[in-house]
Each structure stands twice: as structure tokens, then as C-alpha cells.
Coordinates of C-alpha atoms in Angstrom, one line a residue:
M1 CA 22.9 -142.5 -139.1
T2 CA 25.8 -145.1 -138.4
T3 CA 26.3 -146.5 -142.0
A4 CA 29.5 -149.3 -140.6
L5 CA 28.6 -152.6 -139.8
D6 CA 30.6 -154.5 -137.1
A7 CA 30.8 -158.0 -138.2
E8 CA 32.8 -158.9 -135.2
E9 CA 29.2 -157.3 -132.7
L10 CA 26.9 -159.1 -134.8
R11 CA 28.3 -162.4 -134.8
S12 CA 28.9 -162.5 -130.9
R13 CA 25.1 -161.5 -130.8
L14 CA 23.7 -163.5 -133.3
V15 CA 25.5 -166.3 -134.4
A16 CA 26.0 -169.7 -132.1
P17 CA 26.2 -170.3 -129.2
N18 CA 24.5 -167.1 -128.2
G19 CA 22.3 -166.4 -131.6
P20 CA 20.1 -168.4 -133.9
Y21 CA 22.2 -168.4 -137.1
A22 CA 25.4 -170.6 -138.3
A23 CA 27.4 -167.9 -139.8
L24 CA 27.3 -164.7 -140.5
D25 CA 29.6 -162.1 -142.8
V26 CA 29.9 -158.5 -144.0
V27 CA 31.2 -157.4 -147.7
E28 CA 31.5 -153.4 -148.4
T29 CA 30.4 -154.1 -151.9
T30 CA 29.0 -157.2 -153.9
A31 CA 27.5 -158.0 -157.1
S32 CA 24.3 -159.5 -155.0
T33 CA 24.0 -161.4 -151.9
N34 CA 21.5 -163.8 -153.0
A35 CA 24.3 -164.9 -155.7
D36 CA 27.0 -164.9 -153.7
L37 CA 25.3 -167.4 -151.3
A38 CA 23.3 -169.3 -153.9
G39 CA 26.4 -171.3 -155.1
S40 CA 28.5 -171.6 -151.5
G41 CA 26.9 -174.6 -150.2
A42 CA 26.4 -172.6 -147.0
A43 CA 25.4 -174.1 -143.9
D44 CA 21.1 -173.6 -143.0
R45 CA 20.9 -170.1 -141.5
T46 CA 23.7 -168.3 -142.8
V47 CA 24.2 -164.7 -143.3
L48 CA 26.0 -162.1 -145.6
I49 CA 25.4 -158.7 -145.6
A50 CA 26.7 -155.9 -148.7
L51 CA 26.6 -152.1 -147.2
E52 CA 26.1 -151.6 -151.1
Q53 CA 25.2 -154.0 -154.4
S54 CA 26.1 -153.0 -157.8
A55 CA 23.7 -155.6 -159.3
G56 CA 20.8 -156.5 -157.5
Q57 CA 18.0 -158.6 -158.7
G58 CA 14.3 -158.2 -158.5
R59 CA 12.0 -160.3 -159.2
R60 CA 11.6 -161.7 -163.1
G61 CA 15.5 -160.1 -163.2
R62 CA 14.8 -157.0 -163.4
S63 CA 17.5 -154.7 -161.5
W64 CA 16.9 -153.4 -157.5
S65 CA 18.6 -149.9 -157.3
S66 CA 20.9 -151.0 -153.9
P67 CA 22.8 -147.3 -153.4
A68 CA 25.1 -147.0 -150.6
G69 CA 22.3 -146.5 -146.7
G70 CA 20.2 -149.0 -147.4
L71 CA 20.6 -152.4 -145.6
Y72 CA 21.2 -155.4 -147.7
L73 CA 21.1 -159.2 -147.1
S74 CA 20.3 -162.9 -147.5
V75 CA 20.0 -165.8 -145.5
L76 CA 20.2 -169.1 -146.4
F77 CA 17.7 -171.2 -144.8
R78 CA 17.5 -175.0 -145.2
P79 CA 14.4 -175.7 -143.6
A80 CA 13.9 -179.9 -142.9
G81 CA 10.8 -181.6 -142.7
V82 CA 9.3 -178.8 -144.7
P83 CA 7.4 -179.5 -147.9
A84 CA 9.2 -178.3 -151.1
A85 CA 5.1 -176.8 -151.6
K86 CA 5.7 -174.7 -148.2
L87 CA 8.8 -172.8 -149.2
P88 CA 7.4 -170.1 -150.9
W89 CA 6.7 -169.1 -147.5
L90 CA 9.9 -168.1 -146.1
N91 CA 9.5 -165.2 -148.9
L92 CA 6.1 -163.7 -146.7
I93 CA 8.1 -164.4 -143.3
A94 CA 10.3 -162.1 -144.2
G95 CA 7.9 -159.3 -145.3
L96 CA 6.6 -159.6 -141.9
A97 CA 10.1 -159.0 -140.3
L98 CA 10.7 -156.3 -142.3
V99 CA 7.3 -155.3 -140.4
R100 CA 8.2 -155.9 -137.4
V101 CA 11.3 -153.7 -138.0
A102 CA 10.2 -151.2 -139.5
Q103 CA 7.4 -150.7 -136.5
S104 CA 10.1 -150.8 -133.6
A105 CA 11.6 -148.0 -135.8
G106 CA 7.8 -146.0 -135.3
V107 CA 7.5 -146.0 -139.6
E108 CA 3.8 -147.5 -140.6
A109 CA 4.0 -150.6 -142.8
T110 CA 2.1 -152.8 -144.9
L111 CA 3.2 -155.6 -146.5
K112 CA 1.7 -155.5 -150.9
W113 CA 2.0 -159.8 -152.0
P114 CA 4.5 -161.4 -152.5
N115 CA 7.2 -159.2 -152.1
D116 CA 6.9 -155.7 -151.2
L117 CA 7.2 -153.2 -147.9
L118 CA 5.3 -150.4 -148.3
L119 CA 5.9 -147.3 -146.1
G120 CA 4.0 -144.3 -144.3
P121 CA 0.7 -143.1 -145.3
D122 CA 1.5 -142.8 -149.0
A123 CA 2.8 -146.8 -149.3
G124 CA 6.0 -146.1 -150.7
K125 CA 8.8 -149.1 -151.8
G126 CA 10.6 -149.1 -148.6
A127 CA 11.6 -152.8 -149.1
G128 CA 11.8 -155.8 -151.6
I129 CA 12.4 -159.4 -150.6
L130 CA 13.8 -161.9 -153.5
S131 CA 13.7 -166.0 -152.5
E132 CA 15.3 -168.2 -154.4
I133 CA 15.8 -172.3 -154.6
T134 CA 19.1 -173.3 -155.3
A135 CA 20.6 -176.2 -157.0
D136 CA 21.3 -178.3 -153.8
G137 CA 17.7 -177.8 -152.5
A138 CA 18.2 -175.2 -149.9
V139 CA 16.3 -171.2 -150.2
V140 CA 18.3 -168.1 -150.2
V141 CA 16.0 -165.0 -149.4
G142 CA 17.4 -162.3 -150.2
I143 CA 16.1 -158.7 -148.6
G144 CA 17.0 -155.1 -149.4
L145 CA 15.3 -152.0 -146.8
N146 CA 16.0 -148.7 -147.8
V147 CA 16.9 -147.2 -144.8
A148 CA 18.4 -143.7 -145.5
K149 CA 17.4 -140.8 -147.9
L150 CA 16.5 -141.9 -151.4
P151 CA 18.8 -140.4 -154.3
S152 CA 16.6 -138.6 -156.6
D153 CA 17.2 -140.4 -159.4
V154 CA 15.7 -143.8 -158.1
Q155 CA 13.3 -145.0 -160.0
P156 CA 9.6 -146.2 -159.0
A157 CA 8.6 -149.5 -158.7
P158 CA 7.0 -151.7 -161.5
G159 CA 3.5 -150.7 -161.1
G160 CA 4.5 -146.6 -160.4
L161 CA 5.1 -147.4 -156.2
A162 CA 7.6 -144.2 -155.5
P163 CA 10.4 -145.7 -153.7
A164 CA 10.7 -144.7 -149.8
S165 CA 13.0 -145.3 -147.2
L166 CA 12.9 -145.4 -143.6
E167 CA 14.7 -141.9 -143.2
D168 CA 12.2 -139.9 -145.4
L169 CA 9.9 -141.3 -142.9
G170 CA 11.2 -140.5 -139.3
A171 CA 12.5 -143.2 -138.2
A172 CA 13.3 -143.0 -134.6
E173 CA 16.1 -145.0 -135.3
L174 CA 19.0 -145.3 -138.6
D175 CA 21.6 -147.8 -137.3
R176 CA 22.2 -149.7 -139.7
G177 CA 23.8 -152.7 -137.2
E178 CA 21.1 -152.4 -134.5
L179 CA 18.4 -152.9 -137.5
A180 CA 20.1 -155.5 -138.9
F181 CA 20.3 -157.5 -135.9
R182 CA 16.4 -157.0 -134.9
L183 CA 15.7 -157.9 -138.8
L184 CA 17.7 -161.0 -138.4
V185 CA 16.0 -161.5 -134.7
E186 CA 12.7 -161.2 -136.0
L187 CA 13.0 -163.2 -139.2
A188 CA 15.1 -165.8 -137.0
G189 CA 12.3 -166.4 -134.7
L190 CA 9.7 -166.3 -137.3
E191 CA 11.0 -168.9 -139.1
G192 CA 11.9 -171.0 -136.5
V193 CA 8.3 -171.6 -135.8
W194 CA 7.5 -172.0 -138.9
R195 CA 9.9 -174.4 -139.5
K196 CA 8.6 -176.5 -136.1
N197 CA 5.4 -177.1 -137.4
G198 CA 6.4 -178.5 -140.3
G199 CA 5.9 -175.3 -142.6
D200 CA 2.8 -175.0 -141.6
A201 CA 1.8 -171.2 -141.6
V202 CA -1.8 -171.9 -139.5
E203 CA -0.3 -173.3 -136.7
S204 CA 3.3 -171.0 -136.5
G205 CA 0.6 -168.1 -137.0
V206 CA 2.3 -166.8 -139.9
L207 CA -1.2 -166.9 -141.9
E208 CA -2.9 -164.9 -138.9
E209 CA -0.1 -161.9 -139.0
Y210 CA 0.7 -161.7 -142.9
E211 CA -2.9 -161.0 -143.8
E212 CA -3.5 -158.2 -140.7
H213 CA -0.5 -156.9 -142.0
S214 CA -1.6 -157.3 -145.1
S215 CA -3.0 -153.9 -148.0
T216 CA -3.2 -156.0 -150.5
V217 CA -6.1 -158.1 -149.4
G218 CA -9.6 -156.4 -149.3
S219 CA -7.8 -154.0 -152.2
Q220 CA -9.2 -153.7 -155.9
V221 CA -6.0 -155.3 -158.0
R222 CA -4.6 -155.7 -161.4
V223 CA -2.2 -159.0 -161.4
E224 CA 0.1 -159.4 -164.0
L225 CA 0.9 -162.9 -164.9
S226 CA 3.8 -164.7 -166.5
D227 CA 2.0 -165.3 -169.4
G228 CA 1.4 -162.0 -169.6
V229 CA -3.2 -162.3 -169.3
Q230 CA -3.8 -159.9 -166.4
L231 CA -6.1 -160.5 -163.9
L232 CA -8.7 -157.9 -162.3
G233 CA -10.4 -158.4 -159.4
V234 CA -10.4 -157.9 -155.8
A235 CA -7.8 -159.5 -153.3
Q236 CA -9.8 -161.9 -151.2
R237 CA -7.2 -163.5 -148.9
I238 CA -4.0 -165.5 -149.1
E239 CA -4.3 -169.2 -148.2
A240 CA -2.3 -171.5 -146.3
D241 CA -0.5 -172.5 -149.0
G242 CA 0.5 -168.3 -149.8
T243 CA -1.5 -167.9 -152.6
L244 CA -2.9 -164.7 -153.4
V245 CA -6.9 -165.4 -154.2
V246 CA -8.4 -162.8 -155.9
R247 CA -11.7 -162.7 -157.1
G248 CA -12.2 -161.5 -160.5
A249 CA -15.1 -159.9 -162.9
D250 CA -16.9 -163.3 -163.7
G251 CA -17.4 -163.6 -159.7
A252 CA -14.6 -166.6 -159.6
D253 CA -12.3 -167.0 -157.1
H254 CA -8.8 -167.1 -159.0
G255 CA -5.7 -168.9 -157.1
V256 CA -2.4 -166.6 -158.3
S257 CA 0.5 -168.2 -156.7
A258 CA 3.1 -165.8 -158.6
G259 CA 2.7 -162.6 -160.6
D260 CA 3.8 -158.5 -160.1
V261 CA 0.4 -157.2 -158.0
V262 CA -0.4 -153.8 -158.9
H263 CA -3.0 -152.0 -155.9
L264 CA -5.3 -150.0 -157.4
R265 CA -7.2 -148.0 -155.4
P266 CA -5.9 -147.8 -151.4
A267 CA -6.4 -150.6 -149.2

């Protein structure tokens, strides 16, 4: 596996006028690429890639293990014309980009709503996504993708998901520069169509594609909500606004906009 990332080469392929991004930088290490971009006032479609993070974050303030050998990046978006209520779709769109990249490397991949990429027949967690709205209204989408074999001390994700990486599952392509290029191309393409459609997930096709790759829809799930309440039921569908609909034991459908989802049986 190639461990270095050639920032100049990536810029030549991805930054305007040759590509869809405004700026791209690569750093050896940082605490968090999301935190670095969130307060930067950067232009729409600015990319920051780190070879290693010392304080990567997951949802609800949890730490995200970011050992050397992974791909850690954040992209700042300013999607003019997209209503604020539709911005959560950027998180799900990032998941679609990850699925495409994993599949292009020959690895089976599905999505666990709202922010996990699951790899292989055992559905190990191969990537996490964290989207945050900045003080000036931009959205920073952070992605951590496990590429190289993982250290033995990496802990399971919330819900008991075992960690997994592309190398663990025999990926055909492990050059991190090429993986970064593919991921950013897929992300820009998906986000661009979604943006041109005013954030409409149906018209842009992202809702249909997300449900196609979702391992959550159709599964028996436990949703751990922020107020400590747990919702047990069967995930029915993803709504046009990105919420998950779960049919509870009471037979009623419950819309969930945020929460930790645990799959209680294989999809």
C-alpha cells in the first residue's frame, strides 16, 4: 500500500479549473480535519486530508480511532439554494460515495443509517461520517475510512460493530492517493446533482440509491435516542428528508431524525 499522498497531484486532478473543488491540502497529522475546516471560513468545496488524526470525533462527541494507514478527510460545502432542512442529506451522500469506492475496490459494502459504512459479509464498520454545520452556515463533512489492516487494539464501534478495513477484506486497490481521488470524485458528482435539484433527494436519485445500499431498511433495529429512550422495531424506509422510519411494537411508524441504530438481526 502506498502510504504517502501527493498533494500536488491531487490538486492537479481535483481543483479548478481541472476539477470540481476550490482548494485541497494534505497534512501529516492534525487533531481533527473537521475542526480545522469548521472555523476556517473556507470557500465552498474545500478539502483537507490528513494521514493521521490525533483527536478524530464521531457522533455525540465520541472519539474516532484514526490510526496511520487510514484515509481521513473533510470537505466544506456551501450549497447555495439548498434549504437548511435538506442539509442532513450531505451525510448520507457521503455514505453513497464510500459505497461506490469500496465496491470499485472489490469489497462488499452497505450502509447503516445514518453514518456507517459496513464492509464484507460480516458487516464490520469500515468508515464513519460526521457532518457539522458551522457558525457561518457551511457544512463540513468528515470521513474516516479504514484502508490498511487495523491494529489489534482498535475497539468495536457503539452497538458492538467489529472494525473492518479494505485491506482486511482483500481490496484490489490500496493506493491511498487513488482512493482519495475516487472518493472525492464520487462525492462531488453526487453532491453536484443533489445541489442542482435544490437538495431534492428524490429528483436527484440519491434517495433511491441510498435505499438500494441500506442494510438498515428491513432490519429489526434498536434506536437509541438522545433523550435516553429506546425505540424497538423494524426499519421501513428512508424519507425524502433523510429521516428513518421505524415501525414500533405498537404498529405505528416513528420518524427518527437522529439516533444510534443497532441492527438486531442481519438485513
